[in-house]
mmCIF file of C-alpha atoms in Angstrom:
data_model
loop_
_atom_site.group_PDB
_atom_site.id
_atom_site.type_symbol
_atom_site.label_atom_id
_atom_site.label_comp_id
_atom_site.label_asym_id
_atom_site.label_seq_id
_atom_site.Cartn_x
_atom_site.Cartn_y
_atom_site.Cartn_z
ATOM 1 C CA MET A 1 -42.338 21.429 -34.503
ATOM 2 C CA GLY A 2 -44.697 24.008 -35.959
ATOM 3 C CA THR A 3 -41.928 26.417 -36.610
ATOM 4 C CA HIS A 4 -39.677 23.923 -38.500
ATOM 5 C CA VAL A 5 -39.197 24.756 -42.181
ATOM 6 C CA ARG A 6 -38.098 22.058 -44.592
ATOM 7 C CA HIS A 7 -36.133 23.545 -47.416
ATOM 8 C CA PRO A 8 -36.007 21.929 -50.892
ATOM 9 C CA MET A 9 -33.342 19.217 -51.193
ATOM 10 C CA TRP A 10 -31.644 21.266 -54.045
ATOM 11 C CA LEU A 11 -30.986 24.136 -51.659
ATOM 12 C CA SER A 12 -28.831 21.990 -49.293
ATOM 13 C CA ALA A 13 -26.880 20.782 -52.372
ATOM 14 C CA VAL A 14 -25.475 24.197 -53.218
ATOM 15 C CA ARG A 15 -21.647 24.012 -52.988
ATOM 16 C CA PRO A 16 -19.667 26.245 -50.613
ATOM 17 C CA ALA A 17 -18.726 29.546 -52.349
ATOM 18 C CA GLY A 18 -15.478 29.459 -54.275
ATOM 19 C CA ALA A 19 -13.600 31.158 -56.954
ATOM 20 C CA ARG A 20 -15.996 29.857 -59.569
ATOM 21 C CA THR A 21 -18.967 31.063 -57.633
ATOM 22 C CA PHE A 22 -17.688 34.670 -57.808
ATOM 23 C CA ALA A 23 -16.552 34.331 -61.393
ATOM 24 C CA SER A 24 -20.074 33.138 -62.478
ATOM 25 C CA LEU A 25 -21.643 36.167 -60.543
ATOM 26 C CA TYR A 26 -19.205 38.667 -61.955
ATOM 27 C CA ALA A 27 -19.648 37.327 -65.542
ATOM 28 C CA THR A 28 -23.417 37.698 -65.392
ATOM 29 C CA GLU A 29 -23.062 41.154 -63.886
ATOM 30 C CA SER A 30 -20.711 41.913 -66.715
ATOM 31 C CA PHE A 31 -23.330 40.970 -69.402
ATOM 32 C CA ALA A 32 -25.822 43.371 -67.621
ATOM 33 C CA ARG A 33 -23.380 46.212 -67.807
ATOM 34 C CA ALA A 34 -21.327 45.396 -71.039
ATOM 35 C CA THR A 35 -24.445 45.111 -73.256
ATOM 36 C CA VAL A 36 -24.849 48.813 -73.388
ATOM 37 C CA SER A 37 -21.376 50.014 -72.603
ATOM 38 C CA SER A 38 -20.836 51.205 -76.159
ATOM 39 C CA VAL A 39 -24.428 52.295 -76.684
ATOM 40 C CA ILE A 40 -24.572 54.812 -73.776
ATOM 41 C CA PRO A 41 -21.776 57.159 -74.989
ATOM 42 C CA ILE A 42 -23.215 57.139 -78.576
ATOM 43 C CA GLN A 43 -26.692 57.718 -77.184
ATOM 44 C CA ALA A 44 -25.370 60.618 -75.124
ATOM 45 C CA TYR A 45 -23.636 62.060 -78.260
ATOM 46 C CA GLU A 46 -26.929 61.768 -80.215
ATOM 47 C CA ILE A 47 -28.675 63.798 -77.604
ATOM 48 C CA LEU A 48 -25.938 66.388 -76.992
ATOM 49 C CA GLN A 49 -24.190 66.456 -80.350
ATOM 50 C CA ASN A 50 -20.908 67.490 -78.830
ATOM 51 C CA GLU A 51 -18.176 65.373 -77.489
ATOM 52 C CA GLN A 52 -17.141 68.067 -74.881
ATOM 53 C CA THR A 53 -20.647 68.303 -73.546
ATOM 54 C CA VAL A 54 -20.712 64.401 -73.275
ATOM 55 C CA SER A 55 -17.641 64.657 -71.090
ATOM 56 C CA ILE A 56 -19.422 67.229 -68.814
ATOM 57 C CA LEU A 57 -22.350 64.868 -68.559
ATOM 58 C CA TYR A 58 -20.177 61.971 -67.348
ATOM 59 C CA THR A 59 -18.413 64.330 -64.892
ATOM 60 C CA VAL A 60 -21.728 65.371 -63.305
ATOM 61 C CA VAL A 61 -23.034 61.745 -63.007
ATOM 62 C CA SER A 62 -19.703 60.552 -61.499
ATOM 63 C CA LEU A 63 -19.961 63.330 -58.852
ATOM 64 C CA LEU A 64 -23.344 62.226 -57.783
ATOM 65 C CA GLY A 65 -22.381 58.527 -57.876
ATOM 66 C CA LEU A 66 -19.391 59.138 -55.660
ATOM 67 C CA SER A 67 -21.386 60.248 -52.621
ATOM 68 C CA VAL A 68 -23.409 56.966 -52.900
ATOM 69 C CA THR A 69 -20.136 54.902 -52.862
ATOM 70 C CA LEU A 70 -18.978 56.528 -49.675
ATOM 71 C CA PHE A 71 -22.194 56.010 -47.887
ATOM 72 C CA MET A 72 -22.375 52.206 -48.902
ATOM 73 C CA PRO A 73 -20.979 50.959 -45.487
ATOM 74 C CA VAL A 74 -23.905 52.609 -43.870
ATOM 75 C CA LEU A 75 -26.335 50.973 -46.172
ATOM 76 C CA ILE A 76 -24.675 47.612 -45.727
ATOM 77 C CA ARG A 77 -24.827 47.891 -41.927
ATOM 78 C CA ARG A 78 -28.509 49.062 -41.971
ATOM 79 C CA PHE A 79 -29.885 46.669 -44.550
ATOM 80 C CA ALA A 80 -27.346 43.739 -44.897
ATOM 81 C CA ARG A 81 -25.226 42.812 -47.777
ATOM 82 C CA ARG A 82 -27.643 40.567 -49.521
ATOM 83 C CA TRP A 83 -30.161 43.394 -49.803
ATOM 84 C CA VAL A 84 -27.535 45.858 -50.923
ATOM 85 C CA TYR A 85 -26.419 43.480 -53.674
ATOM 86 C CA THR A 86 -30.083 42.895 -54.584
ATOM 87 C CA ALA A 87 -30.727 46.614 -54.862
ATOM 88 C CA GLY A 88 -27.677 47.004 -57.042
ATOM 89 C CA ALA A 89 -28.987 44.425 -59.583
ATOM 90 C CA CYS A 90 -32.402 46.204 -59.556
ATOM 91 C CA LEU A 91 -30.757 49.579 -60.260
ATOM 92 C CA LEU A 92 -29.335 48.246 -63.394
ATOM 93 C CA ALA A 93 -32.742 47.114 -64.678
ATOM 94 C CA VAL A 94 -34.387 50.525 -63.401
ATOM 95 C CA GLY A 95 -31.607 52.452 -65.350
ATOM 96 C CA SER A 96 -32.856 50.874 -68.556
ATOM 97 C CA LEU A 97 -36.313 52.454 -68.133
ATOM 98 C CA PHE A 98 -34.634 55.903 -67.920
ATOM 99 C CA PHE A 99 -32.394 55.242 -70.961
ATOM 100 C CA ILE A 100 -35.285 54.339 -73.171
ATOM 101 C CA THR A 101 -36.770 57.952 -72.790
ATOM 102 C CA HIS A 102 -33.901 59.076 -74.996
ATOM 103 C CA THR A 103 -34.052 62.465 -73.248
ATOM 104 C CA LEU A 104 -31.119 64.377 -71.531
ATOM 105 C CA PHE A 105 -32.914 64.024 -68.031
ATOM 106 C CA GLY A 106 -33.521 60.333 -68.782
ATOM 107 C CA GLN A 107 -29.964 59.773 -69.958
ATOM 108 C CA MET A 108 -28.554 61.367 -66.761
ATOM 109 C CA LEU A 109 -30.904 59.336 -64.340
ATOM 110 C CA GLY A 110 -30.021 56.169 -66.282
ATOM 111 C CA MET A 111 -26.358 56.738 -66.076
ATOM 112 C CA LEU A 112 -26.725 57.503 -62.345
ATOM 113 C CA CYS A 113 -28.739 54.247 -61.686
ATOM 114 C CA ARG A 114 -25.989 52.392 -63.614
ATOM 115 C CA VAL A 115 -23.242 53.944 -61.443
ATOM 116 C CA MET A 116 -25.052 53.318 -58.220
ATOM 117 C CA GLY A 117 -25.902 49.820 -59.098
ATOM 118 C CA ALA A 118 -22.304 49.011 -60.185
ATOM 119 C CA SER A 119 -21.124 50.434 -56.889
ATOM 120 C CA ALA A 120 -23.359 48.273 -54.716
ATOM 121 C CA LEU A 121 -22.586 45.111 -56.698
ATOM 122 C CA SER A 122 -18.828 45.808 -56.579
ATOM 123 C CA ILE A 123 -18.370 46.529 -52.863
ATOM 124 C CA THR A 124 -20.694 43.649 -51.672
ATOM 125 C CA LEU A 125 -19.064 41.164 -54.011
ATOM 126 C CA ASN A 126 -15.497 42.202 -52.947
ATOM 127 C CA LEU A 127 -16.671 41.637 -49.272
ATOM 128 C CA TYR A 128 -17.985 38.126 -50.124
ATOM 129 C CA ILE A 129 -14.761 37.253 -51.898
ATOM 130 C CA MET A 130 -12.570 38.436 -48.951
ATOM 131 C CA ASP A 131 -14.778 36.248 -46.686
ATOM 132 C CA HIS A 132 -14.544 33.156 -48.810
ATOM 133 C CA ILE A 133 -11.284 33.194 -50.565
ATOM 134 C CA ARG A 134 -7.848 32.700 -48.780
ATOM 135 C CA LYS A 135 -5.348 35.490 -49.228
ATOM 136 C CA THR A 136 -2.944 33.303 -50.997
ATOM 137 C CA ASP A 137 -5.593 32.417 -53.590
ATOM 138 C CA PHE A 138 -6.556 36.023 -54.428
ATOM 139 C CA MET A 139 -4.446 36.169 -57.429
ATOM 140 C CA ARG A 140 -5.875 32.977 -58.891
ATOM 141 C CA SER A 141 -9.503 33.944 -57.966
ATOM 142 C CA GLU A 142 -9.171 37.440 -59.502
ATOM 143 C CA SER A 143 -7.501 36.220 -62.707
ATOM 144 C CA LEU A 144 -10.307 33.552 -63.130
ATOM 145 C CA ARG A 145 -13.010 36.146 -62.453
ATOM 146 C CA MET A 146 -11.601 38.423 -65.192
ATOM 147 C CA ALA A 147 -11.187 35.524 -67.627
ATOM 148 C CA TRP A 148 -14.814 34.347 -67.073
ATOM 149 C CA SER A 149 -16.110 37.947 -67.727
ATOM 150 C CA MET A 150 -14.380 37.894 -71.118
ATOM 151 C CA VAL A 151 -17.299 36.510 -72.884
ATOM 152 C CA ALA A 152 -19.660 39.210 -71.652
ATOM 153 C CA TRP A 153 -17.204 41.977 -72.312
ATOM 154 C CA THR A 154 -16.391 40.585 -75.749
ATOM 155 C CA GLY A 155 -19.837 39.963 -76.991
ATOM 156 C CA GLY A 156 -21.808 42.399 -75.008
ATOM 157 C CA PRO A 157 -20.836 45.776 -76.572
ATOM 158 C CA THR A 158 -21.294 44.527 -80.166
ATOM 159 C CA MET A 159 -24.512 42.851 -79.241
ATOM 160 C CA GLY A 160 -25.780 46.054 -77.752
ATOM 161 C CA ILE A 161 -24.775 48.235 -80.740
ATOM 162 C CA PHE A 162 -26.395 45.572 -83.069
ATOM 163 C CA LEU A 163 -29.578 45.622 -80.990
ATOM 164 C CA TYR A 164 -29.607 49.390 -80.925
ATOM 165 C CA THR A 165 -29.093 49.947 -84.694
ATOM 166 C CA HIS A 166 -31.225 47.112 -85.945
ATOM 167 C CA PHE A 167 -34.108 46.773 -83.400
ATOM 168 C CA GLY A 168 -34.056 50.061 -81.548
ATOM 169 C CA ILE A 169 -33.498 51.399 -78.076
ATOM 170 C CA TYR A 170 -36.012 49.053 -76.389
ATOM 171 C CA ALA A 171 -34.187 45.954 -77.490
ATOM 172 C CA ALA A 172 -30.661 47.254 -76.395
ATOM 173 C CA HIS A 173 -31.868 48.231 -72.850
ATOM 174 C CA GLY A 174 -34.269 45.493 -72.436
ATOM 175 C CA ALA A 175 -31.499 42.984 -72.648
ATOM 176 C CA VAL A 176 -29.796 44.750 -69.687
ATOM 177 C CA ALA A 177 -32.950 44.269 -67.588
ATOM 178 C CA ILE A 178 -32.974 40.554 -68.500
ATOM 179 C CA PHE A 179 -29.462 39.993 -67.564
ATOM 180 C CA ALA A 180 -30.002 41.906 -64.222
ATOM 181 C CA PHE A 181 -32.822 39.623 -63.226
ATOM 182 C CA VAL A 182 -30.635 36.516 -64.140
ATOM 183 C CA LEU A 183 -27.980 37.863 -61.796
ATOM 184 C CA LEU A 184 -30.549 38.227 -58.927
ATOM 185 C CA GLY A 185 -31.629 34.617 -59.415
ATOM 186 C CA LEU A 186 -28.125 33.278 -59.402
ATOM 187 C CA PHE A 187 -27.181 35.327 -56.390
ATOM 188 C CA TRP A 188 -30.104 34.037 -54.364
ATOM 189 C CA PHE A 189 -29.486 30.582 -55.569
ATOM 190 C CA TYR A 190 -25.878 30.684 -54.155
ATOM 191 C CA ARG A 191 -27.273 31.918 -50.777
ATOM 192 C CA LEU A 192 -24.079 33.694 -49.949
ATOM 193 C CA SER A 193 -25.764 35.608 -47.054
ATOM 194 C CA ASP A 194 -26.390 32.257 -45.231
ATOM 195 C CA ASN A 195 -22.667 31.418 -45.020
ATOM 196 C CA PRO A 196 -21.578 31.166 -41.270
ATOM 197 C CA LEU A 197 -18.303 32.816 -42.029
ATOM 198 C CA ILE A 198 -20.150 36.113 -42.761
ATOM 199 C CA ALA A 199 -20.933 37.961 -39.530
ATOM 200 C CA ALA A 200 -22.105 41.392 -38.902
ATOM 201 C CA GLY A 201 -19.409 43.882 -38.210
ATOM 202 C CA LYS A 202 -18.488 44.343 -34.519
ATOM 203 C CA SER A 203 -17.108 47.827 -34.777
ATOM 204 C CA ARG A 204 -19.314 50.834 -34.359
ATOM 205 C CA ALA A 205 -20.533 52.734 -37.416
ATOM 206 C CA VAL A 206 -18.115 55.333 -38.680
ATOM 207 C CA ASN A 207 -18.933 58.224 -40.833
ATOM 208 C CA PRO A 208 -17.712 58.416 -44.386
ATOM 209 C CA LEU A 209 -15.243 61.181 -43.796
ATOM 210 C CA ALA A 210 -13.661 59.348 -40.930
ATOM 211 C CA ASN A 211 -13.327 56.233 -43.162
ATOM 212 C CA ILE A 212 -11.499 58.328 -45.757
ATOM 213 C CA GLY A 213 -8.995 59.581 -43.163
ATOM 214 C CA ARG A 214 -8.461 56.013 -41.996
ATOM 215 C CA PHE A 215 -7.952 54.826 -45.583
ATOM 216 C CA ILE A 216 -5.485 57.644 -46.423
ATOM 217 C CA SER A 217 -3.442 56.909 -43.168
ATOM 218 C CA GLN A 218 -2.426 53.461 -44.591
ATOM 219 C CA PRO A 219 0.208 53.648 -47.331
ATOM 220 C CA ARG A 220 -0.606 50.200 -48.721
ATOM 221 C CA LEU A 221 -4.181 51.127 -49.257
ATOM 222 C CA ARG A 222 -3.250 54.402 -50.920
ATOM 223 C CA LEU A 223 -0.993 52.344 -53.270
ATOM 224 C CA ALA A 224 -3.832 49.863 -54.184
ATOM 225 C CA TRP A 225 -6.094 52.818 -54.865
ATOM 226 C CA LEU A 226 -3.720 54.513 -57.224
ATOM 227 C CA ILE A 227 -3.166 51.252 -59.152
ATOM 228 C CA ALA A 228 -6.874 50.634 -59.498
ATOM 229 C CA PHE A 229 -7.466 54.264 -60.433
ATOM 230 C CA GLY A 230 -4.816 54.141 -63.284
ATOM 231 C CA ARG A 231 -6.115 51.007 -64.828
ATOM 232 C CA SER A 232 -9.736 52.188 -64.432
ATOM 233 C CA CYS A 233 -8.961 55.434 -66.034
ATOM 234 C CA PHE A 234 -7.836 53.499 -69.104
ATOM 235 C CA TRP A 235 -11.084 51.554 -69.352
ATOM 236 C CA THR A 236 -13.106 54.628 -68.811
ATOM 237 C CA THR A 237 -11.331 56.289 -71.775
ATOM 238 C CA PHE A 238 -11.408 53.187 -73.870
ATOM 239 C CA PHE A 239 -15.261 52.582 -73.409
ATOM 240 C CA VAL A 240 -16.325 56.235 -73.788
ATOM 241 C CA TYR A 241 -13.764 57.810 -76.267
ATOM 242 C CA GLY A 242 -13.061 54.539 -78.215
ATOM 243 C CA PRO A 243 -16.527 54.432 -79.773
ATOM 244 C CA LEU A 244 -16.636 58.150 -80.081
ATOM 245 C CA PHE A 245 -13.212 58.252 -81.857
ATOM 246 C CA MET A 246 -14.465 55.710 -84.380
ATOM 247 C CA VAL A 247 -17.655 57.688 -85.148
ATOM 248 C CA ILE A 248 -15.924 61.041 -85.465
ATOM 249 C CA ALA A 249 -13.197 59.436 -87.522
ATOM 250 C CA GLY A 250 -15.792 58.233 -89.965
ATOM 251 C CA GLN A 251 -15.592 54.506 -89.190
ATOM 252 C CA GLY A 252 -19.165 54.293 -87.981
ATOM 253 C CA GLU A 253 -21.001 53.017 -84.852
ATOM 254 C CA ILE A 254 -20.438 49.342 -85.586
ATOM 255 C CA ALA A 255 -16.733 49.991 -85.744
ATOM 256 C CA GLY A 256 -16.961 51.507 -82.235
ATOM 257 C CA GLY A 257 -18.792 48.441 -80.908
ATOM 258 C CA LEU A 258 -16.233 46.093 -82.453
ATOM 259 C CA LEU A 259 -13.310 48.043 -81.006
ATOM 260 C CA ILE A 260 -14.826 47.562 -77.474
ATOM 261 C CA SER A 261 -15.605 43.944 -78.040
ATOM 262 C CA ALA A 262 -12.003 43.274 -79.432
ATOM 263 C CA GLY A 263 -10.513 44.953 -76.342
ATOM 264 C CA ASN A 264 -12.703 42.854 -74.057
ATOM 265 C CA ALA A 265 -11.870 39.677 -75.902
ATOM 266 C CA LEU A 266 -8.445 40.092 -74.530
ATOM 267 C CA LEU A 267 -9.773 39.340 -71.022
ATOM 268 C CA PHE A 268 -9.131 35.651 -71.426
ATOM 269 C CA MET A 269 -5.379 36.725 -71.046
ATOM 270 C CA ALA A 270 -6.153 37.392 -67.434
ATOM 271 C CA ILE A 271 -5.214 33.810 -66.633
ATOM 272 C CA PHE A 272 -1.916 34.361 -68.380
ATOM 273 C CA TRP A 273 -1.248 37.498 -66.392
ATOM 274 C CA GLY A 274 -2.147 35.787 -63.257
ATOM 275 C CA LYS A 275 0.423 33.177 -63.931
ATOM 276 C CA ALA A 276 2.955 35.758 -64.947
ATOM 277 C CA GLY A 277 2.307 37.539 -61.580
ATOM 278 C CA LYS A 278 2.974 34.392 -59.669
ATOM 279 C CA ARG A 279 6.230 33.607 -61.633
ATOM 280 C CA PHE A 280 7.729 36.928 -61.888
ATOM 281 C CA GLY A 281 6.053 38.858 -59.013
ATOM 282 C CA ALA A 282 3.349 41.318 -59.017
ATOM 283 C CA ARG A 283 5.510 44.447 -58.898
ATOM 284 C CA PRO A 284 7.604 44.043 -62.102
ATOM 285 C CA THR A 285 4.506 42.643 -63.994
ATOM 286 C CA MET A 286 2.336 45.628 -63.110
ATOM 287 C CA THR A 287 5.130 48.145 -63.821
ATOM 288 C CA LEU A 288 5.670 46.672 -67.151
ATOM 289 C CA ALA A 289 1.882 46.901 -67.843
ATOM 290 C CA PHE A 290 1.746 50.583 -66.868
ATOM 291 C CA ILE A 291 4.816 51.591 -69.061
ATOM 292 C CA ALA A 292 3.612 49.556 -72.108
ATOM 293 C CA MET A 293 0.147 51.180 -71.812
ATOM 294 C CA ALA A 294 1.760 54.529 -71.800
ATOM 295 C CA ILE A 295 3.782 53.918 -74.913
ATOM 296 C CA ALA A 296 0.659 52.550 -76.749
ATOM 297 C CA LEU A 297 -1.368 55.492 -75.669
ATOM 298 C CA PHE A 298 1.366 58.097 -76.768
ATOM 299 C CA ALA A 299 1.518 56.327 -80.122
ATOM 300 C CA ALA A 300 -2.383 56.431 -80.418
ATOM 301 C CA GLY A 301 -2.333 60.004 -79.673
ATOM 302 C CA ALA A 302 0.234 60.801 -82.304
ATOM 303 C CA VAL A 303 -1.488 58.827 -85.129
ATOM 304 C CA GLY A 304 -4.991 60.101 -84.203
ATOM 305 C CA THR A 305 -7.485 60.370 -87.004
ATOM 306 C CA ALA A 306 -4.862 60.182 -89.721
ATOM 307 C CA ALA A 307 -5.093 56.442 -89.645
ATOM 308 C CA PRO A 308 -8.185 55.416 -87.349
ATOM 309 C CA LEU A 309 -7.670 51.664 -87.654
ATOM 310 C CA LEU A 310 -3.981 51.946 -86.595
ATOM 311 C CA THR A 311 -5.138 54.113 -83.644
ATOM 312 C CA GLY A 312 -7.612 51.417 -82.808
ATOM 313 C CA GLY A 313 -4.913 48.806 -82.895
ATOM 314 C CA LEU A 314 -2.786 50.829 -80.531
ATOM 315 C CA LEU A 315 -5.706 51.176 -78.163
ATOM 316 C CA LEU A 316 -6.075 47.334 -78.236
ATOM 317 C CA CYS A 317 -2.443 47.037 -77.451
ATOM 318 C CA GLY A 318 -2.979 49.223 -74.397
ATOM 319 C CA ALA A 319 -5.971 47.047 -73.424
ATOM 320 C CA PHE A 320 -3.773 43.997 -73.569
ATOM 321 C CA PHE A 321 -1.585 45.361 -70.925
ATOM 322 C CA THR A 322 -4.417 46.768 -68.777
ATOM 323 C CA ILE A 323 -5.722 43.295 -68.294
ATOM 324 C CA ALA A 324 -2.542 42.478 -66.351
ATOM 325 C CA LEU A 325 -3.621 45.098 -63.778
ATOM 326 C CA ASP A 326 -7.226 43.676 -63.810
ATOM 327 C CA ALA A 327 -5.745 40.367 -62.869
ATOM 328 C CA LEU A 328 -3.277 41.529 -60.310
ATOM 329 C CA GLY A 329 -4.083 45.076 -59.063
ATOM 330 C CA SER A 330 -6.876 44.306 -56.560
ATOM 331 C CA THR A 331 -4.668 41.707 -54.722
ATOM 332 C CA VAL A 332 -2.701 44.688 -53.322
ATOM 333 C CA PHE A 333 -5.969 45.984 -51.655
ATOM 334 C CA MET A 334 -7.143 42.397 -50.579
ATOM 335 C CA ARG A 335 -3.903 41.518 -48.949
ATOM 336 C CA SER A 336 -3.461 44.777 -47.177
ATOM 337 C CA VAL A 337 -6.829 45.541 -45.626
ATOM 338 C CA HIS A 338 -7.614 44.572 -42.009
ATOM 339 C CA SER A 339 -10.454 42.141 -41.716
ATOM 340 C CA TYR A 340 -12.221 44.254 -39.042
ATOM 341 C CA GLU A 341 -12.696 47.217 -41.322
ATOM 342 C CA ARG A 342 -13.276 45.545 -44.671
ATOM 343 C CA PRO A 343 -16.736 47.157 -45.290
ATOM 344 C CA GLN A 344 -15.510 50.664 -44.533
ATOM 345 C CA MET A 345 -12.188 50.474 -46.482
ATOM 346 C CA ALA A 346 -13.789 48.507 -49.394
ATOM 347 C CA ALA A 347 -16.211 51.435 -49.879
ATOM 348 C CA VAL A 348 -13.371 54.115 -49.866
ATOM 349 C CA TYR A 349 -11.318 51.820 -52.209
ATOM 350 C CA ARG A 350 -14.243 51.575 -54.555
ATOM 351 C CA THR A 351 -14.064 55.328 -55.150
ATOM 352 C CA TYR A 352 -11.195 54.590 -57.555
ATOM 353 C CA LEU A 353 -14.068 53.749 -60.034
ATOM 354 C CA ASP A 354 -16.146 56.821 -59.431
ATOM 355 C CA PHE A 355 -12.987 59.045 -59.647
ATOM 356 C CA SER A 356 -11.874 57.275 -62.782
ATOM 357 C CA GLU A 357 -15.256 58.060 -64.341
ATOM 358 C CA LEU A 358 -15.195 61.632 -62.964
ATOM 359 C CA THR A 359 -11.561 62.868 -63.458
ATOM 360 C CA PRO A 360 -10.805 61.803 -67.139
ATOM 361 C CA PRO A 361 -13.940 63.366 -68.713
ATOM 362 C CA MET A 362 -13.376 66.487 -66.486
ATOM 363 C CA VAL A 363 -9.724 66.787 -67.656
ATOM 364 C CA TYR A 364 -10.499 65.890 -71.218
ATOM 365 C CA SER A 365 -13.229 68.516 -71.400
ATOM 366 C CA VAL A 366 -10.423 71.119 -70.769
ATOM 367 C CA VAL A 367 -7.875 69.480 -73.026
ATOM 368 C CA LEU A 368 -10.332 69.194 -75.916
ATOM 369 C CA THR A 369 -10.893 72.976 -75.816
ATOM 370 C CA PHE A 370 -7.295 73.404 -77.172
ATOM 371 C CA PHE A 371 -6.462 70.133 -78.920
ATOM 372 C CA GLY A 372 -7.959 67.352 -81.057
ATOM 373 C CA LEU A 373 -9.403 64.031 -79.900
ATOM 374 C CA GLY A 374 -5.979 62.352 -80.038
ATOM 375 C CA SER A 375 -4.884 64.577 -76.958
ATOM 376 C CA VAL A 376 -7.130 62.440 -74.711
ATOM 377 C CA PHE A 377 -4.922 59.481 -75.258
ATOM 378 C CA VAL A 378 -1.689 61.399 -74.794
ATOM 379 C CA THR A 379 -3.000 62.791 -71.456
ATOM 380 C CA LEU A 380 -3.974 59.387 -70.272
ATOM 381 C CA GLY A 381 -0.495 58.135 -71.197
ATOM 382 C CA CYS A 382 1.074 60.613 -68.905
ATOM 383 C CA LEU A 383 -0.952 59.166 -65.868
ATOM 384 C CA MET A 384 0.183 55.750 -66.880
ATOM 385 C CA VAL A 385 3.865 56.833 -66.566
ATOM 386 C CA VAL A 386 3.246 58.170 -63.049
ATOM 387 C CA CYS A 387 1.432 54.938 -61.991
ATOM 388 C CA GLY A 388 4.189 52.767 -63.342
ATOM 389 C CA ILE A 389 6.977 54.681 -61.412
ATOM 390 C CA VAL A 390 4.972 54.567 -58.114
ATOM 391 C CA THR A 391 4.116 50.814 -58.675
ATOM 392 C CA TRP A 392 7.774 49.995 -59.150
ATOM 393 C CA ARG A 393 8.850 52.286 -56.154
ATOM 394 C CA TYR A 394 6.422 51.231 -53.531
ATOM 395 C CA VAL A 395 4.832 47.791 -54.245
ATOM 396 C CA PRO A 396 6.822 45.281 -51.999
ATOM 397 C CA LYS A 397 8.921 42.679 -53.648
ATOM 398 C CA SER A 398 7.280 39.995 -51.632
ATOM 399 C CA MET A 399 3.781 40.666 -53.099
#
């Protein structure tokens, strides 16, 4: 009797995890990341005073973050999911401390903490989702998760820019720390780690290089990675080069924040795209999205700084179709991965985000040597065409 612990009554009243559980966690995490999503590139530009050097900075940070992502299964097996998730939330808060130094070294460390934290949160949350949500419900669950995050990604960037320009660097990054600690409280309230469906992996630990080989050997997983990489490349470009474009085109920092918020306001369309995917099938819906994104990007590149507001509108058009891929794209991975290797394959799959933050700035730093800022959008449009063709060719009709 002496070892028996009585938990408070409200703990036993927590509902089993469902689509809304993960939607609320993701929405809170989105607030922690979205608040400074448009502040960070502007802050980097203030420090470096050159858009090409900003691209190089993002490239270096993404390279460092990639190695952390690949070793995430090792961390999960060593420390358990709940502690990796907790560490991810804490890293977002720690990153804020580095950002407020407003130095190049602090900027790099802050960006690295942000990348590492996002990686830990993304991988562990996806594992929890696959444990609790039935495969047939993935499309609905993912579209709901995107729609709930709409508030964060709509109001966050503008709020961050407002805090940064009116109250200073401490206010903008302090807000991130607050959201990170709210996320921690919510996560532990849900007690996801106590769910009996979640059990430790029975397979032996596999090194990251072997995981990569195993992932590449499965065509469906390669396809899921490419789809996720393509849409994430759009968001990386939109978040980094959208605000930069508005500043360089003379529209100001607030215009950059408003552009990001307007693009994210479209996230409520995730529910519409989820229904469209169920009605018409994932393959034609995702193919349409990629091709429409390409057309919008080519037009944005052609217009460029000649009409900045029109270019911004074309980028928003591209964002509208990208949300279809946010709502439907991850279902290709979730329906294809084997249950016994989810942690290992989820970590490799998550590298799409690292590569999407690494590859575009690296390519753009070369392209910008020869062409103007509009060339960034044209280059991205070419990738969208490739992704659209591959999606139409290889995504099964039954998916």
